[in-house]
GROMACS .gro file of C-alpha atoms in nm:
model
  449
    1MET     CA    1  18.861  13.809   5.427
    2ALA     CA    2  18.458  13.843   5.105
    3ASP     CA    3  18.383  14.095   4.944
    4VAL     CA    4  18.049  14.148   5.069
    5LEU     CA    5  17.991  14.006   5.468
    6VAL     CA    6  17.595  14.006   5.432
    7ILE     CA    7  17.463  14.058   5.810
    8GLY     CA    8  17.113  13.915   5.933
    9GLY     CA    9  16.961  13.534   5.839
   10GLY     CA   10  16.612  13.664   5.676
   11ILE     CA   11  16.480  13.734   5.293
   12ALA     CA   12  16.658  14.059   5.300
   13ALA     CA   13  17.039  13.892   5.366
   14LEU     CA   14  16.882  13.666   5.180
   15CYS     CA   15  16.786  13.854   4.862
   16ALA     CA   16  17.126  14.085   4.891
   17ALA     CA   17  17.372  13.769   4.896
   18ILE     CA   18  17.297  13.679   4.626
   19THR     CA   19  17.208  13.943   4.416
   20ALA     CA   20  17.665  14.035   4.528
   21ARG     CA   21  17.743  13.675   4.412
   22ARG     CA   22  17.528  13.694   4.040
   23ALA     CA   23  17.691  14.002   3.994
   24GLY     CA   24  18.064  13.871   4.066
   25ALA     CA   25  18.143  13.947   4.430
   26SER     CA   26  18.260  13.716   4.663
   27VAL     CA   27  17.984  13.729   4.931
   28ARG     CA   28  17.930  13.547   5.372
   29LEU     CA   29  17.630  13.569   5.481
   30ILE     CA   30  17.645  13.545   5.864
   31GLU     CA   31  17.365  13.446   6.082
   32TYR     CA   32  17.348  13.466   6.456
   33ALA     CA   33  17.102  13.239   6.516
   34PRO     CA   34  17.115  12.864   6.464
   35ARG     CA   35  17.036  12.698   6.198
   36GLN     CA   36  16.727  12.567   6.285
   37LEU     CA   37  16.585  12.844   6.417
   38ARG     CA   38  16.778  13.063   6.062
   39GLY     CA   39  16.572  13.368   5.911
   40GLY     CA   40  16.402  13.609   6.139
   41ASN     CA   41  16.077  13.695   6.136
   42ALA     CA   42  16.066  13.557   5.809
   43ARG     CA   43  16.049  13.250   5.971
   44HIS     CA   44  15.631  13.413   6.082
   45ALA     CA   45  15.592  13.513   5.719
   46ARG     CA   46  15.333  13.444   5.460
   47ASN     CA   47  15.271  13.707   5.211
   48LEU     CA   48  15.403  14.054   5.039
   49ARG     CA   49  15.262  14.343   4.973
   50VAL     CA   50  15.325  14.432   4.597
   51ALA     CA   51  15.282  14.659   4.285
   52HIS     CA   52  15.081  14.494   3.985
   53ASP     CA   53  14.822  14.626   3.708
   54ALA     CA   54  14.707  14.321   3.616
   55PRO     CA   55  14.573  14.004   3.715
   56THR     CA   56  14.858  13.779   3.842
   57PRO     CA   57  14.814  13.421   3.881
   58PHE     CA   58  14.850  13.509   4.305
   59SER     CA   59  14.710  13.822   4.284
   60PRO     CA   60  14.267  13.940   4.186
   61GLY     CA   61  14.251  14.287   3.977
   62THR     CA   62  14.502  14.536   4.044
   63TYR     CA   63  14.735  14.710   4.239
   64SER     CA   64  14.904  14.988   4.094
   65GLU     CA   65  15.272  15.194   4.237
   66ALA     CA   66  15.002  15.479   4.273
   67GLU     CA   67  14.781  15.348   4.552
   68TYR     CA   68  15.093  15.137   4.714
   69LEU     CA   69  15.237  15.501   4.816
   70ALA     CA   70  14.955  15.622   4.914
   71GLU     CA   71  14.958  15.369   5.157
   72LEU     CA   72  15.277  15.444   5.283
   73ASN     CA   73  15.194  15.774   5.255
   74ARG     CA   74  14.919  15.751   5.551
   75ILE     CA   75  15.076  15.534   5.693
   76ALA     CA   76  15.388  15.661   5.792
   77GLY     CA   77  15.312  16.003   5.821
   78GLU     CA   78  15.578  16.233   5.956
   79HIS     CA   79  15.788  16.040   5.871
   80PHE     CA   80  15.759  15.924   5.523
   81ASN     CA   81  16.060  15.954   5.268
   82ARG     CA   82  15.938  15.989   4.910
   83ALA     CA   83  16.193  15.860   4.705
   84LEU     CA   84  16.226  15.502   4.939
   85CYS     CA   85  15.904  15.493   4.951
   86GLN     CA   86  15.866  15.489   4.587
   87ARG     CA   87  16.142  15.275   4.509
   88LEU     CA   88  15.993  15.049   4.696
   89ALA     CA   89  15.628  15.034   4.551
   90ALA     CA   90  15.817  15.023   4.173
   91GLU     CA   91  15.987  14.810   4.256
   92SER     CA   92  15.798  14.587   4.396
   93ALA     CA   93  15.643  14.419   4.066
   94SER     CA   94  15.961  14.257   4.013
   95VAL     CA   95  15.955  14.110   4.365
   96VAL     CA   96  15.735  13.829   4.293
   97PRO     CA   97  15.941  13.741   3.931
   98TRP     CA   98  16.267  13.771   4.094
   99LEU     CA   99  16.191  13.537   4.367
  100ALA     CA  100  15.963  13.277   4.189
  101ALA     CA  101  16.276  13.252   3.978
  102GLN     CA  102  16.538  13.134   4.269
  103GLY     CA  103  16.271  12.848   4.356
  104VAL     CA  104  16.042  12.987   4.600
  105PRO     CA  105  15.711  12.862   4.531
  106PHE     CA  106  15.353  13.056   4.572
  107GLN     CA  107  14.971  13.036   4.640
  108ARG     CA  108  14.777  13.078   4.349
  109ALA     CA  109  14.475  13.288   4.447
  110ALA     CA  110  14.208  13.036   4.216
  111ASP     CA  111  14.334  12.777   4.456
  112GLY     CA  112  14.109  12.885   4.807
  113MET     CA  113  14.326  12.794   5.037
  114LEU     CA  114  14.389  13.164   5.104
  115PRO     CA  115  14.229  13.470   5.137
  116VAL     CA  116  14.213  13.632   4.829
  117SER     CA  117  14.387  13.982   4.850
  118ARG     CA  118  14.451  14.187   4.557
  119ARG     CA  119  14.774  14.430   4.716
  120THR     CA  120  14.982  14.028   4.844
  121SER     CA  121  15.074  13.737   4.683
  122PHE     CA  122  15.057  13.464   4.964
  123LEU     CA  123  15.367  13.224   4.976
  124PHE     CA  124  15.327  12.835   4.944
  125GLY     CA  125  15.456  12.686   5.260
  126GLY     CA  126  15.507  12.989   5.339
  127GLY     CA  127  15.853  13.149   5.520
  128LYS     CA  128  16.017  12.873   5.636
  129THR     CA  129  16.023  12.738   5.229
  130MET     CA  130  16.047  12.986   5.062
  131LEU     CA  131  16.417  13.082   5.381
  132ASN     CA  132  16.487  12.692   5.278
  133VAL     CA  133  16.451  12.730   4.913
  134LEU     CA  134  16.650  13.115   4.926
  135TYR     CA  135  16.946  12.933   5.126
  136GLY     CA  136  16.971  12.659   4.932
  137THR     CA  137  16.970  12.909   4.608
  138ALA     CA  138  17.235  13.098   4.829
  139GLN     CA  139  17.427  12.781   4.864
  140ARG     CA  140  17.444  12.657   4.501
  141LEU     CA  141  17.619  12.988   4.357
  142GLY     CA  142  17.864  12.968   4.623
  143VAL     CA  143  17.745  13.228   4.967
  144GLU     CA  144  17.971  13.079   5.228
  145ILE     CA  145  17.746  13.039   5.507
  146SER     CA  146  17.852  13.042   5.928
  147TYR     CA  147  17.548  12.974   6.215
  148ASP     CA  148  17.578  13.046   6.525
  149THR     CA  149  17.753  13.413   6.446
  150GLN     CA  150  17.733  13.726   6.633
  151ALA     CA  151  17.877  14.021   6.376
  152THR     CA  152  17.892  14.186   6.727
  153GLU     CA  153  18.086  14.543   6.653
  154LEU     CA  154  18.117  14.760   6.253
  155THR     CA  155  18.443  14.947   6.314
  156LEU     CA  156  18.349  15.281   6.101
  157SER     CA  157  18.657  15.598   6.012
  158GLY     CA  158  18.663  15.818   5.690
  159GLY     CA  159  18.360  15.748   5.614
  160ARG     CA  160  18.424  15.344   5.579
  161VAL     CA  161  18.384  15.042   5.674
  162ARG     CA  162  18.688  14.912   5.775
  163ALA     CA  163  18.610  14.659   6.058
  164ALA     CA  164  18.420  14.334   6.160
  165ASP     CA  165  18.423  14.204   6.491
  166LEU     CA  166  18.307  13.860   6.441
  167PRO     CA  167  18.365  13.540   6.680
  168SER     CA  168  18.649  13.431   6.478
  169GLY     CA  169  18.821  13.780   6.487
  170GLN     CA  170  18.762  14.103   6.293
  171VAL     CA  171  18.758  14.110   5.960
  172GLU     CA  172  18.745  14.369   5.721
  173PRO     CA  173  18.533  14.357   5.392
  174GLY     CA  174  18.505  14.586   5.114
  175ALA     CA  175  18.165  14.612   5.174
  176VAL     CA  176  17.938  14.544   5.419
  177VAL     CA  177  17.506  14.517   5.446
  178LEU     CA  178  17.366  14.499   5.710
  179CYS     CA  179  17.073  14.297   5.796
  180CYS     CA  180  16.994  14.237   6.141
  181GLY     CA  181  16.621  14.283   6.250
  182GLY     CA  182  16.565  14.569   6.469
  183ALA     CA  183  16.572  14.563   6.808
  184GLN     CA  184  16.274  14.451   7.006
  185ALA     CA  185  16.437  14.107   7.163
  186ASP     CA  186  16.649  14.357   7.473
  187LEU     CA  187  16.297  14.493   7.591
  188GLU     CA  188  16.508  14.697   7.846
  189ALA     CA  189  16.584  14.929   7.522
  190LEU     CA  190  16.216  14.999   7.549
  191ARG     CA  191  16.228  15.062   7.912
  192PRO     CA  192  16.241  15.457   7.891
  193VAL     CA  193  15.941  15.456   7.702
  194TRP     CA  194  15.814  15.202   7.778
  195GLY     CA  195  15.849  15.164   8.137
  196ALA     CA  196  15.793  14.833   8.351
  197ALA     CA  197  15.516  14.724   8.078
  198ALA     CA  198  15.760  14.617   7.893
  199ASP     CA  199  15.844  14.365   8.165
  200GLY     CA  200  15.462  14.198   7.970
  201PHE     CA  201  15.560  14.206   7.642
  202ILE     CA  202  15.560  13.870   7.391
  203LEU     CA  203  15.819  13.851   7.122
  204ARG     CA  204  15.628  13.715   6.824
  205GLY     CA  205  15.952  13.618   6.637
  206THR     CA  206  16.328  13.575   6.667
  207PRO     CA  207  16.478  13.609   7.029
  208TYR     CA  208  16.779  13.727   6.791
  209ALA     CA  209  16.698  14.140   6.721
  210ASP     CA  210  16.942  14.245   7.000
  211GLY     CA  211  16.943  14.521   6.841
  212ALA     CA  212  17.334  14.646   6.932
  213LEU     CA  213  17.472  14.707   6.576
  214LEU     CA  214  17.247  14.898   6.525
  215ARG     CA  215  17.366  15.069   6.947
  216GLY     CA  216  17.687  15.037   6.735
  217LEU     CA  217  17.685  15.244   6.467
  218ILE     CA  218  17.400  15.496   6.599
  219LYS     CA  219  17.736  15.600   6.872
  220GLN     CA  220  17.964  15.614   6.604
  221GLY     CA  221  17.716  15.895   6.379
  222VAL     CA  222  17.505  15.754   6.167
  223ALA     CA  223  17.191  15.889   6.108
  224THR     CA  224  16.875  15.727   6.224
  225ALA     CA  225  16.497  15.660   6.107
  226GLY     CA  226  16.165  15.629   6.312
  227GLU     CA  227  16.121  15.659   6.659
  228PRO     CA  228  16.335  15.540   6.985
  229GLY     CA  229  16.068  15.317   7.192
  230ALA     CA  230  15.824  15.259   6.952
  231CYS     CA  231  15.759  14.968   6.794
  232HIS     CA  232  15.468  14.665   6.582
  233LEU     CA  233  15.225  14.617   6.929
  234VAL     CA  234  14.962  14.251   6.899
  235ALA     CA  235  14.659  14.091   7.063
  236VAL     CA  236  14.875  13.712   7.209
  237ASP     CA  237  14.787  13.462   7.391
  238ALA     CA  238  14.985  13.471   7.737
  239ARG     CA  239  15.051  13.211   7.755
  240SER     CA  240  15.251  13.162   7.401
  241PRO     CA  241  15.575  13.071   7.451
  242ARG     CA  242  15.815  13.335   7.548
  243SER     CA  243  15.988  13.397   7.187
  244ASP     CA  244  15.928  13.336   6.855
  245GLY     CA  245  15.522  13.218   6.804
  246GLY     CA  246  15.447  13.396   6.529
  247ILE     CA  247  15.114  13.462   6.380
  248ALA     CA  248  14.948  13.213   6.516
  249THR     CA  249  15.027  13.308   6.821
  250ARG     CA  250  14.658  13.574   6.786
  251VAL     CA  251  14.399  13.649   6.965
  252LEU     CA  252  14.141  13.661   6.714
  253GLY     CA  253  13.779  13.622   6.796
  254ILE     CA  254  13.793  14.007   7.035
  255PRO     CA  255  13.480  14.203   6.791
  256ALA     CA  256  13.300  13.801   6.910
  257GLY     CA  257  13.283  13.935   7.263
  258ILE     CA  258  13.368  14.192   7.546
  259VAL     CA  259  13.742  14.259   7.634
  260VAL     CA  260  13.846  14.308   8.046
  261ASP     CA  261  14.162  14.403   8.201
  262ARG     CA  262  14.224  14.218   8.554
  263THR     CA  263  13.973  14.459   8.717
  264GLY     CA  264  13.702  14.260   8.579
  265ARG     CA  265  13.588  14.541   8.391
  266ARG     CA  266  13.562  14.676   7.940
  267PHE     CA  267  13.835  14.971   7.841
  268HIS     CA  268  13.743  14.940   7.518
  269ASP     CA  269  13.477  14.919   7.175
  270GLU     CA  270  13.578  14.592   7.051
  271GLY     CA  271  13.381  14.656   6.740
  272GLY     CA  272  13.570  14.977   6.650
  273ASP     CA  273  13.765  14.816   6.390
  274THR     CA  274  13.750  14.498   6.248
  275GLY     CA  275  14.004  14.459   5.967
  276PRO     CA  276  14.355  14.393   6.033
  277THR     CA  277  14.473  14.679   6.192
  278ARG     CA  278  14.257  14.581   6.495
  279TYR     CA  279  14.529  14.332   6.616
  280ALA     CA  280  14.799  14.649   6.618
  281VAL     CA  281  14.498  14.884   6.845
  282TRP     CA  282  14.455  14.582   7.087
  283GLY     CA  283  14.870  14.547   7.138
  284ARG     CA  284  14.924  14.902   7.193
  285LYS     CA  285  14.597  14.858   7.441
  286VAL     CA  286  14.661  14.590   7.679
  287ALA     CA  287  15.002  14.744   7.702
  288GLY     CA  288  14.815  15.039   7.927
  289GLN     CA  289  14.596  14.805   8.115
  290PRO     CA  290  14.730  14.702   8.500
  291GLY     CA  291  14.984  14.358   8.437
  292GLN     CA  292  14.967  14.319   8.057
  293LEU     CA  293  14.698  14.167   8.114
  294ALA     CA  294  14.331  14.106   7.928
  295TRP     CA  295  14.081  13.877   7.856
  296LEU     CA  296  13.848  13.759   7.562
  297ILE     CA  297  13.550  13.741   7.724
  298LEU     CA  298  13.246  13.546   7.495
  299ASP     CA  299  12.951  13.292   7.554
  300GLU     CA  300  12.909  12.922   7.378
  301ALA     CA  301  12.767  13.071   7.070
  302ALA     CA  302  13.037  13.320   7.001
  303GLU     CA  303  13.252  13.122   7.017
  304THR     CA  304  13.147  12.921   6.703
  305GLY     CA  305  13.147  13.148   6.522
  306ALA     CA  306  13.517  13.294   6.586
  307PRO     CA  307  13.804  13.151   6.432
  308PRO     CA  308  13.978  12.899   6.610
  309PRO     CA  309  14.208  12.952   6.891
  310MET     CA  310  14.600  12.849   6.909
  311LEU     CA  311  14.535  12.699   7.216
  312PRO     CA  312  14.165  12.597   7.431
  313PRO     CA  313  14.011  12.887   7.576
  314LEU     CA  314  13.962  12.821   8.003
  315GLN     CA  315  13.569  12.672   8.011
  316ALA     CA  316  13.311  12.731   8.227
  317ALA     CA  317  12.885  12.682   8.288
  318THR     CA  318  12.884  13.016   8.499
  319ILE     CA  319  13.002  13.357   8.477
  320PRO     CA  320  13.121  13.355   8.774
  321ALA     CA  321  13.264  13.000   8.710
  322LEU     CA  322  13.505  13.109   8.438
  323ALA     CA  323  13.592  13.367   8.640
  324GLU     CA  324  13.692  13.211   8.930
  325LEU     CA  325  13.954  13.010   8.663
  326ALA     CA  326  14.034  13.335   8.549
  327GLY     CA  327  14.161  13.492   8.865
  328LEU     CA  328  13.952  13.793   8.809
  329ASP     CA  329  13.672  13.897   9.051
  330PRO     CA  330  13.324  13.702   9.009
  331ALA     CA  331  13.132  13.954   9.140
  332ALA     CA  332  13.286  14.235   8.939
  333LEU     CA  333  13.313  14.007   8.627
  334THR     CA  334  12.919  13.920   8.645
  335ALA     CA  335  12.811  14.332   8.673
  336THR     CA  336  13.060  14.363   8.340
  337VAL     CA  337  12.898  14.101   8.149
  338SER     CA  338  12.532  14.219   8.317
  339ALA     CA  339  12.544  14.614   8.181
  340PHE     CA  340  12.698  14.430   7.875
  341ASN     CA  341  12.445  14.233   7.808
  342ALA     CA  342  12.144  14.475   7.946
  343SER     CA  343  12.321  14.732   7.686
  344VAL     CA  344  12.314  14.592   7.322
  345ARG     CA  345  12.067  14.667   7.082
  346ALA     CA  346  11.979  14.530   6.695
  347ALA     CA  347  12.246  14.223   6.815
  348GLY     CA  348  12.448  14.118   6.490
  349GLN     CA  349  12.711  14.234   6.276
  350ASP     CA  350  12.558  14.600   6.285
  351GLY     CA  351  12.411  14.517   6.705
  352TYR     CA  352  12.601  14.874   6.920
  353THR     CA  353  12.550  14.963   7.213
  354ASP     CA  354  12.357  15.196   7.366
  355GLY     CA  355  12.475  15.386   7.756
  356ILE     CA  356  12.753  15.209   7.867
  357ALA     CA  357  13.104  15.334   7.894
  358PRO     CA  358  13.287  15.216   7.660
  359PRO     CA  359  13.033  15.158   7.343
  360LYS     CA  360  13.100  14.883   7.182
  361THR     CA  361  13.008  14.981   6.773
  362ARG     CA  362  12.983  14.686   6.543
  363HIS     CA  363  12.918  14.345   6.642
  364ALA     CA  364  12.785  14.367   6.943
  365ARG     CA  365  12.541  14.062   7.058
  366ARG     CA  366  12.493  13.961   7.435
  367LEU     CA  367  12.628  13.680   7.596
  368GLU     CA  368  12.404  13.443   7.761
  369VAL     CA  369  12.488  13.107   7.565
  370PRO     CA  370  12.648  12.868   7.826
  371PRO     CA  371  12.932  12.838   7.879
  372PHE     CA  372  13.130  13.123   7.912
  373THR     CA  373  13.467  13.093   7.775
  374ALA     CA  374  13.795  13.328   7.825
  375THR     CA  375  14.083  13.391   7.648
  376PRO     CA  376  14.391  13.576   7.836
  377ILE     CA  377  14.591  13.877   7.598
  378ARG     CA  378  14.908  14.074   7.621
  379PRO     CA  379  15.020  14.257   7.442
  380GLY     CA  380  15.324  14.062   7.153
  381ILE     CA  381  15.600  14.255   7.008
  382THR     CA  382  15.654  14.182   6.638
  383PHE     CA  383  15.936  14.486   6.598
  384THR     CA  384  16.054  14.798   6.655
  385CYS     CA  385  16.037  15.150   6.482
  386LEU     CA  386  16.410  15.252   6.507
  387GLY     CA  387  16.643  15.155   6.285
  388VAL     CA  388  16.959  15.327   6.021
  389GLU     CA  389  16.890  15.582   5.745
  390VAL     CA  390  17.022  15.508   5.401
  391ASP     CA  391  16.999  15.665   5.118
  392ALA     CA  392  16.743  15.532   4.769
  393GLU     CA  393  17.062  15.322   4.669
  394ALA     CA  394  17.025  15.151   5.033
  395ARG     CA  395  17.343  15.310   5.163
  396ALA     CA  396  17.342  15.428   5.539
  397MET     CA  397  17.379  15.781   5.610
  398THR     CA  398  17.580  15.967   5.845
  399VAL     CA  399  17.403  16.244   6.094
  400ASP     CA  400  17.612  16.468   5.890
  401ARG     CA  401  17.427  16.412   5.576
  402THR     CA  402  17.737  16.160   5.429
  403PRO     CA  403  17.667  15.827   5.287
  404VAL     CA  404  17.867  15.560   5.497
  405ALA     CA  405  18.050  15.464   5.117
  406ASN     CA  406  18.100  15.097   5.174
  407LEU     CA  407  17.795  15.020   5.461
  408PHE     CA  408  17.455  14.886   5.324
  409ALA     CA  409  17.142  14.883   5.516
  410ALA     CA  410  16.816  14.629   5.414
  411GLY     CA  411  16.472  14.479   5.607
  412MET     CA  412  16.368  14.576   5.872
  413VAL     CA  413  16.660  14.753   5.988
  414MET     CA  414  16.612  15.051   5.801
  415ALA     CA  415  16.241  14.988   5.700
  416PRO     CA  416  16.136  15.291   5.952
  417CYS     CA  417  16.258  15.468   5.669
  418ILE     CA  418  15.944  15.345   5.492
  419LEU     CA  419  15.719  15.244   5.804
  420GLY     CA  420  15.842  15.519   6.107
  421THR     CA  421  15.556  15.336   6.283
  422GLY     CA  422  15.391  15.193   6.103
  423TYR     CA  423  15.239  14.869   5.931
  424LEU     CA  424  15.054  14.732   5.618
  425ALA     CA  425  15.038  14.327   5.620
  426GLY     CA  426  15.270  14.273   5.338
  427ALA     CA  427  15.491  14.608   5.394
  428GLY     CA  428  15.757  14.403   5.541
  429LEU     CA  429  15.884  14.111   5.310
  430ALA     CA  430  15.856  14.388   5.042
  431ILE     CA  431  16.105  14.557   5.158
  432GLY     CA  432  16.321  14.250   5.323
  433ALA     CA  433  16.304  14.142   4.888
  434VAL     CA  434  16.315  14.492   4.747
  435PHE     CA  435  16.674  14.635   4.978
  436GLY     CA  436  16.837  14.287   4.937
  437ARG     CA  437  16.841  14.365   4.601
  438ILE     CA  438  16.924  14.688   4.578
  439ALA     CA  439  17.217  14.681   4.886
  440GLY     CA  440  17.324  14.317   4.732
  441ALA     CA  441  17.441  14.514   4.410
  442ALA     CA  442  17.566  14.856   4.555
  443ALA     CA  443  17.761  14.612   4.778
  444ALA     CA  444  17.907  14.446   4.469
  445ARG     CA  445  17.958  14.698   4.337
  446SER     CA  446  18.111  14.923   4.598
  447ALA     CA  447  18.375  14.650   4.744
  448ARG     CA  448  18.467  14.592   4.381
  449ALA     CA  449  18.548  15.007   4.377
   0.00000   0.00000   0.00000
């Protein structure tokens, strides 16, 4: 058996495996998914949130560690772990150079191909390109890689991992790095919090993040971070694949129109949040509607100005005809659109409504130019917000506040230690890269001890 067993196949696992191997340990990486679906949610990622004190070819301006830390504090709230957040902010500055040294290409900001961001650096070719490069690097270094291989249980005893159950049998690694993601693929596990609403969730990423190892470790006394049942939900096209649709499934045009539930009535301010957080806001709002289904309604003028959707919307010359196509009550939808149009004041980016509930506080504009379109929306689950608690060296902690000597965790399986139940764009990939390297180095030391 190898000195270090890495469980998972995304950025955290690859950074851990490469780092441990470069430190002199023999390494085996096991990926539950088949080769063509390797990489977890990182397959759909596109950027990393990294600190930098001066402009770089990939990120203009500056983004200080202090600002990074303050934003983590804001979104994590009561779950804020200062030591881990400080380490993420500090070590994120070296992530892009380190990945580039492994061969990972980045998009230059001056190319104008992607949104300009001083907080994040964009991957050239996206997550799949990054993963392909890192897998190639790991293989050249001599990391043993096994696909279609699920670790079903880790056995703890005496403050250590004693064994790991694999399809080929039980093995006894010197150290284990857990990088298997959250539990978002097990919608049944969300039922205690979400009830039947969980059945309406669409899985945006990998169907292999089932949380089995996490639940097994909790039963053996490993401490947790985050909240059971909490998850990151995004508004996605209801016609998306049941899993692995990725970023392309997001519904982008909400600020331009109105959103109605299955009764044809509006239920939230479409102009209240127009920044990147709007996707998560609407994911949660739709999750609370009957059947976890809603519809984005646009007219021709709004459709022209909105970002293009993944799939073409339903289209009709009149609102009643559109309602028929969508399976909505024509009278109810017509009444909703008429009341909305009558309430619009000062149309445009600063437009708002008056005398209607809920209001639309920005981007209000009458929907009156045919044809009219409707896009069905469901909540898409990205990740869950319960994970393994770790210390600053990425060692898993027990409920009695002692570390498991040879068990380390990196990536989304420990991200709730940093993010709590919130999220920052690019932070997931940064956590995987930073703590993957930390865990890999520590695991190599542990295996040789």
